[in-house]
Amino acid sequence: MGENAFAQEAGLAVSGWKEMPLTAEPYLPELVGQTHKLILGKKSGRHSIELKLKDLGRKASEDQTEKLLLKVKLQAERTKTPVSDGDFKKMVEEVLGR
């Protein structure tokens, strides 16, 4: 089983996956020693940003969420790779402050 078998990036897929995981996956990843993973990249949407912020214990206004989403998409497009958790935390500090 690949390490990204239970990874999600696209906005709509993330929304459905978080609310009803078994509609997007045939079984829970824990059954095979994996976990769900949210990837931030050029296909991410607002919901992905909000979920990552929640994981960090942070909240953002709609405007701040849009700014973060734009930063994520621009970096992912520029680097051709997903945005790391560390880079996202830096973006959050830039947009929301510490």
mmCIF file of C-alpha atoms in Angstrom, residues 9 38-44 71-85 87-88:
data_model
loop_
_atom_site.group_PDB
_atom_site.id
_atom_site.type_symbol
_atom_site.label_atom_id
_atom_site.label_comp_id
_atom_site.label_asym_id
_atom_site.label_seq_id
_atom_site.Cartn_x
_atom_site.Cartn_y
_atom_site.Cartn_z
ATOM 1 C CA GLU A 9 -5.810 17.320 -2.221
ATOM 2 C CA LEU A 38 -4.485 16.167 3.674
ATOM 3 C CA ILE A 39 -2.201 17.547 0.978
ATOM 4 C CA LEU A 40 -2.117 21.248 0.147
ATOM 5 C CA GLY A 41 -1.417 21.995 -3.504
ATOM 6 C CA LYS A 42 -2.661 23.657 -6.664
ATOM 7 C CA LYS A 43 -5.975 21.736 -6.546
ATOM 8 C CA SER A 44 -6.743 22.616 -2.921
ATOM 9 C CA LYS A 71 -0.246 31.499 -1.400
ATOM 10 C CA VAL A 72 -0.625 27.709 -1.348
ATOM 11 C CA LYS A 73 -1.617 27.535 -5.015
ATOM 12 C CA LEU A 74 1.157 29.892 -6.135
ATOM 13 C CA GLN A 75 3.852 27.993 -4.252
ATOM 14 C CA ALA A 76 2.591 24.601 -5.431
ATOM 15 C CA GLU A 77 2.501 25.841 -9.015
ATOM 16 C CA ARG A 78 5.971 27.375 -8.745
ATOM 17 C CA THR A 79 7.636 24.377 -7.082
ATOM 18 C CA LYS A 80 5.538 21.659 -8.774
ATOM 19 C CA THR A 81 5.240 19.972 -5.358
ATOM 20 C CA PRO A 82 2.704 19.993 -2.524
ATOM 21 C CA VAL A 83 3.147 22.592 0.220
ATOM 22 C CA SER A 84 4.837 21.116 3.290
ATOM 23 C CA ASP A 85 3.347 21.521 6.755
ATOM 24 C CA ASP A 87 5.792 26.020 4.712
ATOM 25 C CA PHE A 88 2.079 26.239 5.464
#
